[in-house]
Every structure is written in structure tokens, then in C-alpha cells.
């Protein structure tokens, strides 16, 4: 039973454009969410977080939006750069981390 | 400040054997967690240790066991290896608490043949 879902296995975006990665969750009690980026042969790297008391959090080119009524969060990357090509995971913190399946983002020159 | 390091980076074992994977936590972190990542999937929680005690376990059989040492480093042990245990094993360290990020090591790629 998947508590966190990333329904797009892959996404291709042109360099300089906006990348939008989506994530849905099942439990309205979840209140702290993280995004990680993973390159091949490396562990996941923490990108950005958001708690349920906010609906937006920004860090440079990265912005996470939280829609509690829809149980949906999204990560926006603007502008997208070739180095952003990686697998992105959303996760909820419930003592442990529960991850989505990941979305492979490819930035095309 | 040192990051999370894992050893070895790659390992090949035969079905039925036992394996020990090691993790050094990030300086100052008191909680370590282990995750299994199968190909094409997100990491799955195995268990977590806080101050040398297991304080959470995922849906993994008892042949997956662990230890946390006083310096907060950790081991993951897997007995009676099965082919399906082939995966990337990730160690993550963090401060205890509900609103903290976990920082991951580079992982150990285990192949069971």
C-alpha cells in the first residue's frame, strides 16, 4: 500500500525551462515532507523540506508547494540546468522516511 | 564536519551466505537508519537505531539485523542471503526528532548470486 506516490516515472525538460515534479500522499495527518535528489552511484541528497504549517518553501531555484486539501506536493525547479538531471524522490517523515518511487528528470540542452 | 560514509561500496555474495555492511554517521547525529533500494524503486525503510537501541522496524524479516555503537556508527547484518536481497543499501543519519532531515551515505551495492 503506497503511502507516497510519484506517478510520473520520467520527465524531460529543456534547459532554462521550469521542471515540475509531482507527489501525492494518502494520509492527511502527514505533516513534514522532504525532497531528495539522487545521482547514479550516489546516495540521495537532501534538497528542500516543507511542513504542513506552510504551503510554500523556497531555496534558490527550488520551490516546494504543498496543497493539503489535495494531499499533493510539487517541486519546481527554475531555471532547469543540465546538472539537475537526476532521480527525484519525495518523502514523508513519520519517524522514518517513506519514499515515493521517484521521477527521473532529464534536462535537455 | 564529516558526512555519512558506508563500506564497502560494492559486494558480491553467494545465496545462503551472511553479509555485514558498515556505516559511519555524520558528526553529531544520534540516529541512524537503514534503507534498501531495489532497482526502479524508492528506498524502503529497514530499521532505525537511536542511542544504540532499535526504535523502529520496517517490513523486513528477522534475518535483517543491526547494531549501533556508542560512537553512533552502525552495522547492518543480513543472514541466509537470498537472490532478492540484491539491492542498494543506504545508511542515513540524523538528529532525533519529528522534523529533521536525514543525510545519506553513498550506499553499498550488494549482489547475491
Short mmCIF file of C-alpha atoms in Angstrom, two decimals, chain B:
data_model
loop_
_atom_site.label_atom_id
_atom_site.label_comp_id
_atom_site.label_asym_id
_atom_site.label_seq_id
_atom_site.Cartn_x
_atom_site.Cartn_y
_atom_site.Cartn_z
CA UNK B 1 32.16 18.00 9.87
CA UNK B 2 32.32 14.62 8.14
CA UNK B 3 29.45 13.17 6.13
CA UNK B 4 27.93 9.70 6.20
CA UNK B 5 30.27 7.02 4.88
CA UNK B 6 29.48 3.42 4.06
CA UNK B 7 31.67 0.42 3.39
CA UNK B 8 32.13 -1.48 1.24
CA UNK B 9 30.79 0.27 -1.86
CA UNK B 10 30.22 -2.97 -3.77
CA UNK B 11 29.89 -6.57 -2.67
CA UNK B 12 29.11 -9.89 -4.31
CA UNK B 13 27.88 -12.76 -2.16
CA UNK B 14 26.52 -16.23 -2.75
CA UNK B 15 22.98 -17.23 -1.81
CA UNK B 16 22.88 -18.53 1.79
CA UNK B 17 25.89 -16.53 2.93
CA UNK B 18 25.91 -13.76 5.52
CA UNK B 19 26.93 -10.14 5.00
CA UNK B 20 27.82 -7.17 7.21
CA UNK B 21 27.56 -3.61 5.93
CA UNK B 22 29.01 -0.67 7.84
CA UNK B 23 28.11 2.97 8.26
CA UNK B 24 29.74 5.94 9.97
CA UNK B 25 27.22 8.58 10.93
CA UNK B 26 27.59 12.28 10.31
CA UNK B 27 29.29 14.00 13.23
CA UNK B 28 26.82 14.96 15.96
CA UNK B 29 23.96 12.78 14.71
CA UNK B 30 22.48 10.28 17.17
CA UNK B 31 20.06 8.39 14.94
CA UNK B 32 20.90 6.02 12.12
CA UNK B 33 18.51 4.35 9.70
CA UNK B 34 18.99 1.73 7.02
CA UNK B 35 17.11 1.54 3.74
CA UNK B 36 17.00 -0.95 0.88
CA UNK B 37 16.60 0.39 -2.63
CA UNK B 38 15.68 -2.11 -5.32
CA UNK B 39 16.11 -1.18 -8.96
CA UNK B 40 13.50 1.34 -10.09
CA UNK B 41 12.03 1.78 -6.64
CA UNK B 42 12.29 4.29 -3.83
CA UNK B 43 14.27 3.39 -0.73
CA UNK B 44 12.40 1.12 1.70
CA UNK B 45 12.89 1.50 5.47
CA UNK B 46 14.57 -1.48 7.15
CA UNK B 47 15.12 -0.22 10.71
CA UNK B 48 16.32 2.67 12.81
CA UNK B 49 18.60 2.96 15.84
CA UNK B 50 18.64 5.71 18.44
CA UNK B 51 21.29 5.66 21.17
CA UNK B 52 22.13 2.00 20.44
CA UNK B 53 18.52 0.79 20.67
CA UNK B 54 16.33 -0.24 17.74
CA UNK B 55 13.34 2.12 17.76
CA UNK B 56 11.57 1.30 14.54
CA UNK B 57 11.48 -1.50 12.01
CA UNK B 58 10.02 -1.88 8.55
CA UNK B 59 8.57 -4.94 6.89
CA UNK B 60 11.79 -6.98 6.75
CA UNK B 61 12.36 -10.47 8.15
CA UNK B 62 14.44 -11.11 11.30
CA UNK B 63 17.43 -12.23 9.24
CA UNK B 64 17.97 -8.48 8.77
CA UNK B 65 19.54 -7.23 11.98
CA UNK B 66 21.62 -4.29 13.08
CA UNK B 67 23.74 -2.62 15.69
CA UNK B 68 24.53 0.92 16.67
CA UNK B 69 27.74 1.60 18.59
CA UNK B 70 28.47 4.25 21.24
CA UNK B 71 30.10 6.46 18.60
CA UNK B 72 26.81 6.20 16.63
CA UNK B 73 28.34 4.16 13.81
CA UNK B 74 26.23 1.23 12.73
CA UNK B 75 26.17 -2.19 11.08
CA UNK B 76 23.54 -3.96 9.03
CA UNK B 77 23.74 -7.75 9.04
CA UNK B 78 21.84 -10.00 6.67
CA UNK B 79 21.84 -13.76 7.19
CA UNK B 80 20.89 -16.52 4.77
CA UNK B 81 21.13 -14.23 1.75
CA UNK B 82 18.52 -14.61 -0.96
CA UNK B 83 18.70 -13.50 -4.58
CA UNK B 84 16.04 -10.83 -3.88
CA UNK B 85 18.37 -9.22 -1.33
CA UNK B 86 20.34 -7.83 -4.26
CA UNK B 87 19.89 -4.07 -3.93
CA UNK B 88 21.50 -0.79 -2.93
CA UNK B 89 21.66 -0.49 0.85
CA UNK B 90 21.61 3.05 2.17
CA UNK B 91 22.51 4.32 5.60
CA UNK B 92 21.14 7.66 6.80
CA UNK B 93 21.96 9.65 9.90
CA UNK B 94 20.01 12.43 11.58
CA UNK B 95 19.22 14.13 14.84
CA UNK B 96 16.31 12.60 16.71
CA UNK B 97 13.01 14.40 16.39
CA UNK B 98 9.99 14.55 14.10
CA UNK B 99 11.12 17.40 11.85
CA UNK B 100 14.62 16.53 10.83
CA UNK B 101 16.24 15.69 7.53
CA UNK B 102 18.24 12.52 7.08
CA UNK B 103 21.62 12.58 5.37
CA UNK B 104 22.59 9.55 3.33
CA UNK B 105 25.79 7.76 2.57
CA UNK B 106 26.70 6.69 -0.94
CA UNK B 107 25.31 3.22 -0.40
CA UNK B 108 26.56 -0.35 -0.69
CA UNK B 109 25.59 -2.21 -3.84
CA UNK B 110 25.00 -5.85 -2.83
CA UNK B 111 24.72 -8.52 -5.48
CA UNK B 112 23.64 -12.03 -4.45
CA UNK B 113 24.39 -14.77 -6.97
#
